[in-house]
Amino acid sequence: MPIISQFFGIILYMYREIGRHDNEPHIHIKYNEYEMSITIKGKILNGKLPNRQKKLVAAWLILHEEELEAAWYLLNNDGEILKIKGLE
């Protein structure tokens, strides 16, 4: 599970999509017992988070959209993990 960022107990990570380029760029999120997958554009694919954490993730996505697109490309083409700064 390649972690790309962490903040306020929220862990954000990406999986390499080997041979599956049909998926929209997305991240996976863990917070305590909650898990959620969300696109870089903010569309929830599955799972859930408490409202406060969901709002924090939404704000983080907006701030780092270009970096997330680069991270998705690097991971799926070169296997390289790009770390992205969390919220402070």
PDB file of C-alpha atoms in Angstrom:
ATOM      1  CA  MET A   1       0.000   0.000   0.000  1.00  0.00           C
ATOM      2  CA  PRO A   2       2.046   2.982  -1.233  1.00  0.00           C
ATOM      3  CA  ILE A   3       1.184   5.870   1.085  1.00  0.00           C
ATOM      4  CA  ILE A   4       1.205   9.203  -0.728  1.00  0.00           C
ATOM      5  CA  SER A   5       0.132  11.423   2.174  1.00  0.00           C
ATOM      6  CA  GLN A   6      -1.061  11.490   5.790  1.00  0.00           C
ATOM      7  CA  PHE A   7      -2.725  14.128   7.936  1.00  0.00           C
ATOM      8  CA  PHE A   8      -4.965  14.231  11.023  1.00  0.00           C
ATOM      9  CA  GLY A   9      -5.036  10.430  11.260  1.00  0.00           C
ATOM     10  CA  ILE A  10      -6.107  10.100   7.608  1.00  0.00           C
ATOM     11  CA  ILE A  11      -3.927   7.858   5.418  1.00  0.00           C
ATOM     12  CA  LEU A  12      -4.074   8.338   1.638  1.00  0.00           C
ATOM     13  CA  TYR A  13      -2.594   5.837  -0.787  1.00  0.00           C
ATOM     14  CA  MET A  14      -2.625   4.644  -4.398  1.00  0.00           C
ATOM     15  CA  TYR A  15      -2.314   1.206  -5.899  1.00  0.00           C
ATOM     16  CA  ARG A  16      -0.582   0.534  -9.175  1.00  0.00           C
ATOM     17  CA  GLU A  17      -3.171  -0.359 -11.828  1.00  0.00           C
ATOM     18  CA  ILE A  18      -1.080  -2.774 -13.881  1.00  0.00           C
ATOM     19  CA  GLY A  19      -2.882  -3.575 -17.119  1.00  0.00           C
ATOM     20  CA  ARG A  20      -5.997  -1.661 -16.001  1.00  0.00           C
ATOM     21  CA  HIS A  21      -5.915   1.790 -17.513  1.00  0.00           C
ATOM     22  CA  ASP A  22      -9.712   1.976 -17.719  1.00  0.00           C
ATOM     23  CA  ASN A  23     -10.006   3.225 -14.139  1.00  0.00           C
ATOM     24  CA  GLU A  24     -10.356   6.902 -13.423  1.00  0.00           C
ATOM     25  CA  PRO A  25      -7.389   8.239 -11.407  1.00  0.00           C
ATOM     26  CA  HIS A  26      -8.303   7.727  -7.756  1.00  0.00           C
ATOM     27  CA  ILE A  27      -6.955   7.358  -4.241  1.00  0.00           C
ATOM     28  CA  HIS A  28      -7.789   5.098  -1.336  1.00  0.00           C
ATOM     29  CA  ILE A  29      -8.292   6.492   2.140  1.00  0.00           C
ATOM     30  CA  LYS A  30      -8.210   4.947   5.605  1.00  0.00           C
ATOM     31  CA  TYR A  31      -9.294   6.633   8.790  1.00  0.00           C
ATOM     32  CA  ASN A  32      -9.699   4.408  11.864  1.00  0.00           C
ATOM     33  CA  GLU A  33     -12.176   1.690  10.804  1.00  0.00           C
ATOM     34  CA  TYR A  34     -13.391   3.650   7.753  1.00  0.00           C
ATOM     35  CA  GLU A  35     -12.227   3.200   4.177  1.00  0.00           C
ATOM     36  CA  MET A  36     -13.132   5.055   1.027  1.00  0.00           C
ATOM     37  CA  SER A  37     -12.021   5.328  -2.601  1.00  0.00           C
ATOM     38  CA  ILE A  38     -12.420   8.671  -4.360  1.00  0.00           C
ATOM     39  CA  THR A  39     -11.403  10.018  -7.752  1.00  0.00           C
ATOM     40  CA  ILE A  40      -8.917  12.845  -8.009  1.00  0.00           C
ATOM     41  CA  LYS A  41     -11.885  14.992  -9.120  1.00  0.00           C
ATOM     42  CA  GLY A  42     -13.746  14.184  -5.867  1.00  0.00           C
ATOM     43  CA  LYS A  43     -16.281  11.527  -6.953  1.00  0.00           C
ATOM     44  CA  ILE A  44     -16.716   8.854  -4.282  1.00  0.00           C
ATOM     45  CA  LEU A  45     -16.297   5.404  -5.809  1.00  0.00           C
ATOM     46  CA  ASN A  46     -17.047   3.337  -2.706  1.00  0.00           C
ATOM     47  CA  GLY A  47     -16.841   3.287   1.056  1.00  0.00           C
ATOM     48  CA  LYS A  48     -17.364   6.113   3.511  1.00  0.00           C
ATOM     49  CA  LEU A  49     -15.645   8.460   5.943  1.00  0.00           C
ATOM     50  CA  PRO A  50     -17.010  10.606   8.761  1.00  0.00           C
ATOM     51  CA  ASN A  51     -18.163  14.004   7.415  1.00  0.00           C
ATOM     52  CA  ARG A  52     -15.295  15.986   8.977  1.00  0.00           C
ATOM     53  CA  GLN A  53     -12.642  13.733   7.424  1.00  0.00           C
ATOM     54  CA  LYS A  54     -14.485  13.670   4.094  1.00  0.00           C
ATOM     55  CA  LYS A  55     -14.385  17.499   4.010  1.00  0.00           C
ATOM     56  CA  LEU A  56     -10.668  17.508   4.854  1.00  0.00           C
ATOM     57  CA  VAL A  57      -9.957  15.057   2.033  1.00  0.00           C
ATOM     58  CA  ALA A  58     -12.070  17.116  -0.401  1.00  0.00           C
ATOM     59  CA  ALA A  59     -10.084  20.260   0.469  1.00  0.00           C
ATOM     60  CA  TRP A  60      -6.793  18.366   0.093  1.00  0.00           C
ATOM     61  CA  LEU A  61      -7.861  17.044  -3.327  1.00  0.00           C
ATOM     62  CA  ILE A  62      -8.549  20.559  -4.569  1.00  0.00           C
ATOM     63  CA  LEU A  63      -5.187  21.831  -3.317  1.00  0.00           C
ATOM     64  CA  HIS A  64      -3.202  18.974  -4.861  1.00  0.00           C
ATOM     65  CA  GLU A  65      -5.074  17.991  -8.033  1.00  0.00           C
ATOM     66  CA  GLU A  66      -2.094  18.479 -10.372  1.00  0.00           C
ATOM     67  CA  GLU A  67       0.267  16.625  -8.041  1.00  0.00           C
ATOM     68  CA  LEU A  68      -2.227  13.758  -7.772  1.00  0.00           C
ATOM     69  CA  GLU A  69      -2.460  13.472 -11.551  1.00  0.00           C
ATOM     70  CA  ALA A  70       1.350  13.351 -11.714  1.00  0.00           C
ATOM     71  CA  ALA A  71       1.452  10.776  -8.901  1.00  0.00           C
ATOM     72  CA  TRP A  72      -1.097   8.580 -10.718  1.00  0.00           C
ATOM     73  CA  TYR A  73       0.885   8.766 -13.950  1.00  0.00           C
ATOM     74  CA  LEU A  74       4.238   8.041 -12.275  1.00  0.00           C
ATOM     75  CA  LEU A  75       2.945   5.112 -10.258  1.00  0.00           C
ATOM     76  CA  ASN A  76       1.165   3.466 -13.175  1.00  0.00           C
ATOM     77  CA  ASN A  77       3.881   4.042 -15.773  1.00  0.00           C
ATOM     78  CA  ASP A  78       7.153   3.997 -13.855  1.00  0.00           C
ATOM     79  CA  GLY A  79       6.182   2.417 -10.532  1.00  0.00           C
ATOM     80  CA  GLU A  80       7.479   5.531  -8.769  1.00  0.00           C
ATOM     81  CA  ILE A  81       5.701   6.857  -5.679  1.00  0.00           C
ATOM     82  CA  LEU A  82       5.257  10.603  -5.357  1.00  0.00           C
ATOM     83  CA  LYS A  83       4.696  11.849  -1.802  1.00  0.00           C
ATOM     84  CA  ILE A  84       2.314  14.794  -1.438  1.00  0.00           C
ATOM     85  CA  LYS A  85       2.220  17.191   1.495  1.00  0.00           C
ATOM     86  CA  GLY A  86      -0.735  16.763   3.869  1.00  0.00           C
ATOM     87  CA  LEU A  87      -2.871  19.417   5.459  1.00  0.00           C
ATOM     88  CA  GLU A  88      -1.479  21.230   8.471  1.00  0.00           C
TER      89      GLU A  88
END
